[in-house]
Short mmCIF file of C-alpha atoms in Angstrom, two decimals:
data_model
loop_
_atom_site.label_atom_id
_atom_site.label_comp_id
_atom_site.label_asym_id
_atom_site.label_seq_id
_atom_site.Cartn_x
_atom_site.Cartn_y
_atom_site.Cartn_z
CA UNK A 1 -35.57 25.96 180.02
CA UNK A 2 -38.34 28.91 180.02
CA UNK A 3 -36.60 30.41 177.08
CA UNK A 4 -36.91 27.18 175.16
CA UNK A 5 -40.73 27.37 175.96
CA UNK A 6 -41.03 30.81 174.99
CA UNK A 7 -39.53 30.15 171.85
CA UNK A 8 -41.78 27.05 171.25
CA UNK A 9 -44.48 29.19 171.99
CA UNK A 10 -44.09 31.73 169.22
CA UNK A 11 -43.18 29.09 166.68
CA UNK A 12 -46.76 27.53 167.42
CA UNK A 13 -48.09 30.92 167.55
CA UNK A 14 -46.49 31.65 164.10
CA UNK A 15 -47.27 28.17 162.56
CA UNK A 16 -51.02 28.82 163.44
CA UNK A 17 -51.52 32.34 161.92
CA UNK A 18 -53.63 31.44 159.13
CA UNK A 19 -54.42 27.74 159.79
CA UNK A 20 -57.96 26.47 161.29
CA UNK A 21 -58.24 22.87 160.49
CA UNK A 22 -55.90 21.58 163.43
CA UNK A 23 -55.76 21.77 167.46
CA UNK A 24 -52.79 22.21 169.42
CA UNK A 25 -51.87 18.89 171.64
CA UNK A 26 -49.23 20.13 174.47
CA UNK A 27 -46.94 21.22 171.76
CA UNK A 28 -44.11 21.10 174.76
CA UNK A 29 -42.03 18.41 172.55
CA UNK A 30 -42.77 15.85 175.81
CA UNK A 31 -42.05 12.14 174.24
CA UNK A 32 -44.66 9.26 174.29
CA UNK A 33 -47.13 8.45 175.31
CA UNK A 34 -49.74 10.11 173.40
CA UNK A 35 -47.51 10.49 169.65
CA UNK A 36 -49.81 11.33 166.80
CA UNK A 37 -49.99 7.56 164.83
CA UNK A 38 -48.50 5.64 167.98
CA UNK A 39 -51.81 3.55 167.97
CA UNK A 40 -51.57 2.46 164.33
CA UNK A 41 -47.58 1.63 164.09
CA UNK A 42 -45.56 -0.90 165.34
CA UNK A 43 -44.34 -0.33 168.85
CA UNK A 44 -40.62 -1.19 167.58
CA UNK A 45 -38.21 1.36 166.63
CA UNK A 46 -34.69 1.59 164.55
CA UNK A 47 -33.95 4.59 166.76
CA UNK A 48 -34.30 5.33 170.52
CA UNK A 49 -38.00 5.49 171.02
CA UNK A 50 -37.47 7.84 174.14
CA UNK A 51 -35.88 9.97 172.03
CA UNK A 52 -38.81 10.18 169.29
CA UNK A 53 -40.65 13.71 169.92
CA UNK A 54 -44.07 15.37 169.59
CA UNK A 55 -43.10 18.58 167.52
CA UNK A 56 -46.37 19.85 168.36
CA UNK A 57 -48.84 20.44 165.58
CA UNK A 58 -49.90 16.40 165.49
CA UNK A 59 -50.22 13.88 162.59
CA UNK A 60 -50.85 15.69 159.58
CA UNK A 61 -51.11 19.17 161.41
CA UNK A 62 -48.40 20.17 158.99
CA UNK A 63 -50.07 19.29 155.80
CA UNK A 64 -47.86 17.81 153.16
CA UNK A 65 -48.82 19.19 149.33
CA UNK A 66 -50.61 16.23 147.15
CA UNK A 67 -51.54 18.45 143.81
CA UNK A 68 -48.83 20.62 143.28
CA UNK A 69 -49.39 23.62 140.90
CA UNK A 70 -46.56 25.12 139.02
CA UNK A 71 -46.20 28.43 137.25
CA UNK A 72 -42.99 29.50 135.12
CA UNK A 73 -40.02 31.51 136.07
CA UNK A 74 -41.31 35.08 134.59
CA UNK A 75 -44.61 34.38 136.50
CA UNK A 76 -43.06 34.46 140.28
CA UNK A 77 -43.55 37.21 141.99
CA UNK A 78 -43.28 36.14 145.55
CA UNK A 79 -39.29 35.22 145.76
CA UNK A 80 -36.75 37.26 146.24
CA UNK A 81 -33.19 36.84 145.15
CA UNK A 82 -31.68 35.47 148.09
CA UNK A 83 -34.33 32.83 148.96
CA UNK A 84 -33.66 29.24 148.79
CA UNK A 85 -35.17 26.62 146.19
CA UNK A 86 -34.65 22.86 145.63
CA UNK A 87 -34.36 21.92 142.19
CA UNK A 88 -35.04 19.07 140.51
CA UNK A 89 -34.54 17.96 136.80
CA UNK A 90 -36.00 15.07 135.03
CA UNK A 91 -34.66 15.85 131.41
CA UNK A 92 -36.04 18.65 130.01
CA UNK A 93 -38.56 18.95 132.95
CA UNK A 94 -36.77 21.55 135.52
CA UNK A 95 -38.38 22.33 138.70
CA UNK A 96 -37.83 24.63 141.36
CA UNK A 97 -39.32 24.18 145.57
CA UNK A 98 -39.18 27.24 146.94
CA UNK A 99 -38.04 26.92 150.92
CA UNK A 100 -41.12 29.74 151.60
CA UNK A 101 -43.53 27.21 150.68
CA UNK A 102 -41.52 24.35 152.21
CA UNK A 103 -41.30 25.59 155.67
CA UNK A 104 -45.15 25.56 155.95
CA UNK A 105 -45.73 21.92 154.08
CA UNK A 106 -42.61 19.93 154.40
CA UNK A 107 -43.62 17.51 152.08
CA UNK A 108 -44.65 17.87 148.24
CA UNK A 109 -45.61 14.72 146.35
CA UNK A 110 -45.25 15.40 142.59
CA UNK A 111 -45.14 13.61 139.52
CA UNK A 112 -42.44 14.49 136.83
CA UNK A 113 -42.88 12.62 133.48
CA UNK A 114 -40.65 9.77 134.27
CA UNK A 115 -40.72 9.98 138.52
CA UNK A 116 -43.31 9.86 141.26
CA UNK A 117 -41.35 12.52 143.66
CA UNK A 118 -41.54 13.26 147.35
CA UNK A 119 -39.75 16.59 147.85
CA UNK A 120 -38.88 16.30 151.92
CA UNK A 121 -37.83 19.18 153.73
CA UNK A 122 -37.26 19.96 157.48
CA UNK A 123 -37.55 23.39 158.39
CA UNK A 124 -35.27 22.84 161.57
CA UNK A 125 -32.69 21.22 160.34
CA UNK A 126 -32.66 23.05 157.03
CA UNK A 127 -32.57 19.70 154.81
CA UNK A 128 -33.80 18.93 151.67
CA UNK A 129 -33.75 15.50 149.60
CA UNK A 130 -36.03 13.68 147.20
CA UNK A 131 -37.60 10.27 147.68
CA UNK A 132 -39.16 7.71 144.89
CA UNK A 133 -42.53 7.10 145.83
CA UNK A 134 -43.12 3.79 144.02
CA UNK A 135 -42.12 0.66 145.94
CA UNK A 136 -42.19 -2.24 143.66
CA UNK A 137 -45.02 -1.78 141.83
CA UNK A 138 -47.08 0.75 144.38
CA UNK A 139 -46.94 4.20 144.41
CA UNK A 140 -47.59 5.87 148.08
CA UNK A 141 -47.40 9.46 149.30
CA UNK A 142 -45.74 10.68 152.14
CA UNK A 143 -47.10 12.83 155.14
CA UNK A 144 -45.63 15.05 157.97
CA UNK A 145 -46.15 12.53 161.20
CA UNK A 146 -45.77 15.31 163.74
CA UNK A 147 -42.74 13.37 165.15
CA UNK A 148 -39.31 14.17 165.28
CA UNK A 149 -36.02 12.75 165.80
CA UNK A 150 -32.81 14.57 166.46
CA UNK A 151 -34.77 17.78 165.99
CA UNK A 152 -35.83 15.89 162.18
CA UNK A 153 -38.75 15.83 160.27
CA UNK A 154 -40.06 12.44 160.54
CA UNK A 155 -42.22 11.54 157.63
CA UNK A 156 -44.74 8.53 157.13
CA UNK A 157 -45.94 6.56 154.18
CA UNK A 158 -49.60 6.26 153.73
CA UNK A 159 -49.40 3.04 151.89
CA UNK A 160 -48.62 1.36 155.41
CA UNK A 161 -48.09 4.06 157.71
CA UNK A 162 -44.38 3.32 158.40
CA UNK A 163 -42.47 5.98 159.81
CA UNK A 164 -38.92 7.20 158.00
CA UNK A 165 -36.08 9.18 159.13
CA UNK A 166 -35.18 11.73 156.40
CA UNK A 167 -31.40 11.93 157.60
CA UNK A 168 -31.12 8.11 158.01
CA UNK A 169 -32.28 7.63 154.62
CA UNK A 170 -34.51 4.86 155.72
CA UNK A 171 -37.75 3.65 157.60
CA UNK A 172 -37.49 3.09 161.39
CA UNK A 173 -40.71 2.25 162.38
CA UNK A 174 -43.75 0.13 160.88
CA UNK A 175 -43.91 -2.74 157.89
CA UNK A 176 -41.21 -1.23 155.86
CA UNK A 177 -38.68 -0.79 159.40
CA UNK A 178 -35.21 -0.93 157.37
CA UNK A 179 -36.53 0.09 153.66
CA UNK A 180 -34.10 2.54 151.98
CA UNK A 181 -35.94 4.58 149.51
CA UNK A 182 -34.47 5.18 146.48
CA UNK A 183 -32.83 8.87 146.86
CA UNK A 184 -32.93 11.62 143.99
CA UNK A 185 -30.76 14.41 145.24
CA UNK A 186 -31.88 18.06 144.91
CA UNK A 187 -29.83 21.18 143.96
CA UNK A 188 -30.35 24.05 146.55
CA UNK A 189 -29.36 27.50 145.77
CA UNK A 190 -30.58 31.08 145.75
CA UNK A 191 -33.78 32.31 143.72
CA UNK A 192 -31.25 34.79 141.84
CA UNK A 193 -28.70 31.43 140.96
CA UNK A 194 -31.83 29.44 139.88
CA UNK A 195 -33.59 31.64 137.58
CA UNK A 196 -30.23 32.52 135.76
CA UNK A 197 -29.72 28.88 135.15
CA UNK A 198 -33.09 27.75 134.21
CA UNK A 199 -34.87 30.81 133.22
CA UNK A 200 -38.03 28.56 131.46
CA UNK A 201 -37.95 26.27 134.57
CA UNK A 202 -41.11 25.26 136.56
CA UNK A 203 -41.67 26.64 139.85
CA UNK A 204 -44.23 25.60 142.62
CA UNK A 205 -46.83 28.45 143.00
CA UNK A 206 -48.85 29.70 145.91
CA UNK A 207 -51.97 27.83 144.81
CA UNK A 208 -51.40 25.35 147.58
CA UNK A 209 -55.04 24.73 148.34
CA UNK A 210 -54.11 25.99 151.92
CA UNK A 211 -54.38 29.36 153.62
CA UNK A 212 -50.94 30.42 154.67
CA UNK A 213 -48.61 33.45 155.21
CA UNK A 214 -46.02 32.38 152.89
CA UNK A 215 -44.45 35.98 153.16
CA UNK A 216 -43.99 35.11 156.81
CA UNK A 217 -41.27 32.74 158.07
CA UNK A 218 -43.23 30.63 160.47
CA UNK A 219 -40.16 29.84 163.10
CA UNK A 220 -39.35 33.29 164.10
CA UNK A 221 -35.47 33.93 164.29
CA UNK A 222 -34.91 30.11 164.47
CA UNK A 223 -32.23 30.27 161.06
CA UNK A 224 -30.15 33.08 162.48
CA UNK A 225 -30.56 32.50 166.43
CA UNK A 226 -28.03 30.13 168.46
CA UNK A 227 -30.64 27.97 170.00
CA UNK A 228 -32.33 24.31 169.05
CA UNK A 229 -36.13 23.76 169.85
CA UNK A 230 -35.65 20.32 170.62
CA UNK A 231 -32.83 18.18 171.76
CA UNK A 232 -30.30 16.46 169.68
CA UNK A 233 -28.49 12.93 170.71
CA UNK A 234 -24.84 14.69 170.00
CA UNK A 235 -23.32 18.15 169.35
CA UNK A 236 -20.23 19.21 167.61
CA UNK A 237 -18.56 22.59 168.36
CA UNK A 238 -15.83 22.27 165.20
CA UNK A 239 -19.10 24.54 163.42
CA UNK A 240 -21.56 26.86 164.73
CA UNK A 241 -24.91 25.13 164.87
CA UNK A 242 -26.68 26.59 162.14
CA UNK A 243 -24.02 27.14 159.51
CA UNK A 244 -25.03 25.68 156.13
CA UNK A 245 -22.77 22.75 155.04
CA UNK A 246 -22.80 20.19 152.36
CA UNK A 247 -23.25 16.69 153.85
CA UNK A 248 -22.51 13.46 151.68
CA UNK A 249 -24.08 10.34 153.51
CA UNK A 250 -22.84 7.26 152.67
CA UNK A 251 -23.28 3.68 154.26
CA UNK A 252 -24.00 5.22 157.94
CA UNK A 253 -21.09 7.32 157.22
CA UNK A 254 -21.24 11.38 156.53
CA UNK A 255 -18.75 13.84 155.47
CA UNK A 256 -19.27 17.47 155.43
CA UNK A 257 -17.86 20.35 153.22
CA UNK A 258 -18.40 24.23 154.08
CA UNK A 259 -18.89 26.94 151.66
CA UNK A 260 -15.94 28.46 152.47
CA UNK A 261 -13.79 25.67 151.69
CA UNK A 262 -15.22 25.99 148.05
CA UNK A 263 -13.60 29.85 148.06
CA UNK A 264 -10.47 28.69 149.44
CA UNK A 265 -9.97 25.98 146.72
CA UNK A 266 -11.12 27.74 143.27
CA UNK A 267 -14.87 26.41 143.93
CA UNK A 268 -13.40 22.70 143.78
CA UNK A 269 -12.59 20.38 146.11
CA UNK A 270 -11.36 16.89 145.79
CA UNK A 271 -11.77 14.39 148.74
CA UNK A 272 -11.76 10.70 149.47
CA UNK A 273 -14.49 9.19 151.37
CA UNK A 274 -15.69 5.81 152.05
CA UNK A 275 -14.02 4.49 149.36
CA UNK A 276 -15.15 6.87 147.20
CA UNK A 277 -13.37 9.88 145.14
CA UNK A 278 -15.39 13.07 145.51
CA UNK A 279 -15.47 16.33 143.52
CA UNK A 280 -17.53 19.27 145.09
CA UNK A 281 -18.09 22.45 143.09
CA UNK A 282 -20.12 25.17 143.22
CA UNK A 283 -19.74 28.91 144.61
CA UNK A 284 -20.41 30.54 147.60
CA UNK A 285 -21.73 33.99 145.74
CA UNK A 286 -23.98 31.65 143.93
CA UNK A 287 -24.57 29.89 147.09
CA UNK A 288 -24.86 26.57 145.28
CA UNK A 289 -22.49 23.29 146.30
CA UNK A 290 -23.18 19.78 145.02
CA UNK A 291 -20.91 16.82 144.89
CA UNK A 292 -19.83 13.82 142.63
CA UNK A 293 -18.37 10.39 142.39
CA UNK A 294 -15.19 10.92 140.24
CA UNK A 295 -15.76 7.39 138.67
CA UNK A 296 -18.31 6.45 136.24
CA UNK A 297 -20.40 3.48 135.88
CA UNK A 298 -18.23 1.86 133.44
CA UNK A 299 -15.36 2.15 135.73
CA UNK A 300 -14.01 5.24 134.35
CA UNK A 301 -12.44 7.70 136.14
CA UNK A 302 -12.57 11.34 135.28
CA UNK A 303 -10.20 14.22 136.13
CA UNK A 304 -12.58 17.30 136.62
CA UNK A 305 -12.12 21.18 136.63
CA UNK A 306 -14.14 23.95 136.54
CA UNK A 307 -15.66 25.01 133.14
CA UNK A 308 -15.56 28.92 132.12
CA UNK A 309 -19.13 28.04 130.69
CA UNK A 310 -21.81 30.06 132.60
CA UNK A 311 -24.18 27.94 135.15
CA UNK A 312 -25.88 25.91 135.03
CA UNK A 313 -22.41 24.10 133.19
CA UNK A 314 -20.30 23.23 136.08
CA UNK A 315 -17.60 21.06 135.33
CA UNK A 316 -15.38 19.82 132.47
CA UNK A 317 -13.26 16.81 132.07
CA UNK A 318 -10.27 15.32 130.55
CA UNK A 319 -12.41 13.60 127.85
CA UNK A 320 -13.91 17.03 126.96
CA UNK A 321 -17.02 16.52 128.31
CA UNK A 322 -19.03 19.46 130.17
CA UNK A 323 -21.01 18.59 132.86
CA UNK A 324 -24.04 20.30 134.51
CA UNK A 325 -25.02 20.85 138.26
CA UNK A 326 -27.42 17.88 137.89
CA UNK A 327 -24.11 15.90 137.10
CA UNK A 328 -25.59 15.45 133.49
CA UNK A 329 -23.25 15.70 130.66
CA UNK A 330 -24.46 18.23 128.38
CA UNK A 331 -22.11 18.58 125.63
CA UNK A 332 -18.93 16.19 124.84
CA UNK A 333 -18.41 12.51 124.04
CA UNK A 334 -20.22 11.60 127.09
CA UNK A 335 -23.17 13.91 126.49
CA UNK A 336 -26.49 12.22 127.56
CA UNK A 337 -24.65 10.35 130.54
CA UNK A 338 -24.64 10.73 134.17
CA UNK A 339 -22.27 11.24 137.17
CA UNK A 340 -22.82 8.79 139.35
CA UNK A 341 -24.95 10.55 142.81
CA UNK A 342 -24.02 10.22 146.24
CA UNK A 343 -26.68 11.10 148.63
CA UNK A 344 -26.13 14.46 149.96
CA UNK A 345 -27.97 17.23 151.40
CA UNK A 346 -27.53 20.84 152.72
CA UNK A 347 -28.08 21.65 156.12
CA UNK A 348 -27.54 23.05 159.28
CA UNK A 349 -24.60 21.76 160.80
CA UNK A 350 -26.00 20.56 163.85
CA UNK A 351 -28.33 18.07 162.25
CA UNK A 352 -25.65 16.23 160.40
CA UNK A 353 -23.46 16.30 163.41
CA UNK A 354 -26.32 14.83 165.64
CA UNK A 355 -27.06 11.87 163.50
CA UNK A 356 -23.61 10.71 162.60
CA UNK A 357 -21.16 11.76 165.82
CA UNK A 358 -17.97 10.79 163.78
CA UNK A 359 -18.99 12.76 160.92
CA UNK A 360 -15.84 14.14 158.78
CA UNK A 361 -15.28 17.58 158.30
#
């Protein structure tokens, strides 16, 4: 316990280095009462309320970015080759959101030409995903509630103040309780791989409107040590706590894939999961792994193989199509079509095991 509290003290001290606008509450991960936002939201939760924890900084104490600013790849000097980014593609508009910025802000509310996107990232579980910000005809933004469940971020939407679980992919409290967002899978990879794949893409800049030491990871040795800052409801020792894996989530079930499986299978894995046939592609050296449904919207089941074309080309098929890392046909008879996405995130193994105790591996 002493070690845990000491770690948390370091964490909070690092977090508030350079911050000026928010005072700390008890910062001990204690449960309610006194949870930020509790007074405005419903008392009914779809998750055990006594396992919803106060992360410390308070509601909006970690400020989401609502006016993202971008630069081009050639202007980026703050990223090292092994730094991670999350990528999103809207046609020819391709954008990268660096972990170095998301570690301090966790949510970026962005508008691309055809989508209103919230990039939601949790530093404690290492998971990132995109959610549509349109609900019906209304557009919202997401903020950081300051609450955690199973050590994972609980975003809130500013239109209804409902709380959401990133890893459960739904609202768990408030007027939108039970609502699932439209999901946009993001491609997570290293900066070296990203800038090679998309040298003309946009990259979120350090011009965030906030003063933070973006060169400093705010959670100390958390990425590599063998401890957690907050308890989780289930643990699974089949894989080390913080090994990064790709988890596919479908109808309350999950299946995880490890990077070393790609190496052992020629950078391609075929797997059945929840009545779907998946192809998982990428490579450990490129720090890239993505999954797609092999069945198209028209019912056609494609036979995939790796392609000799350089990234972002990733797969070719028996019809002569070539598909990129976002699952878009970039050449061949189906050029312009997309593979059916399956919800997925790369993150620390412990987080998926906590939310999905029966996770397949």
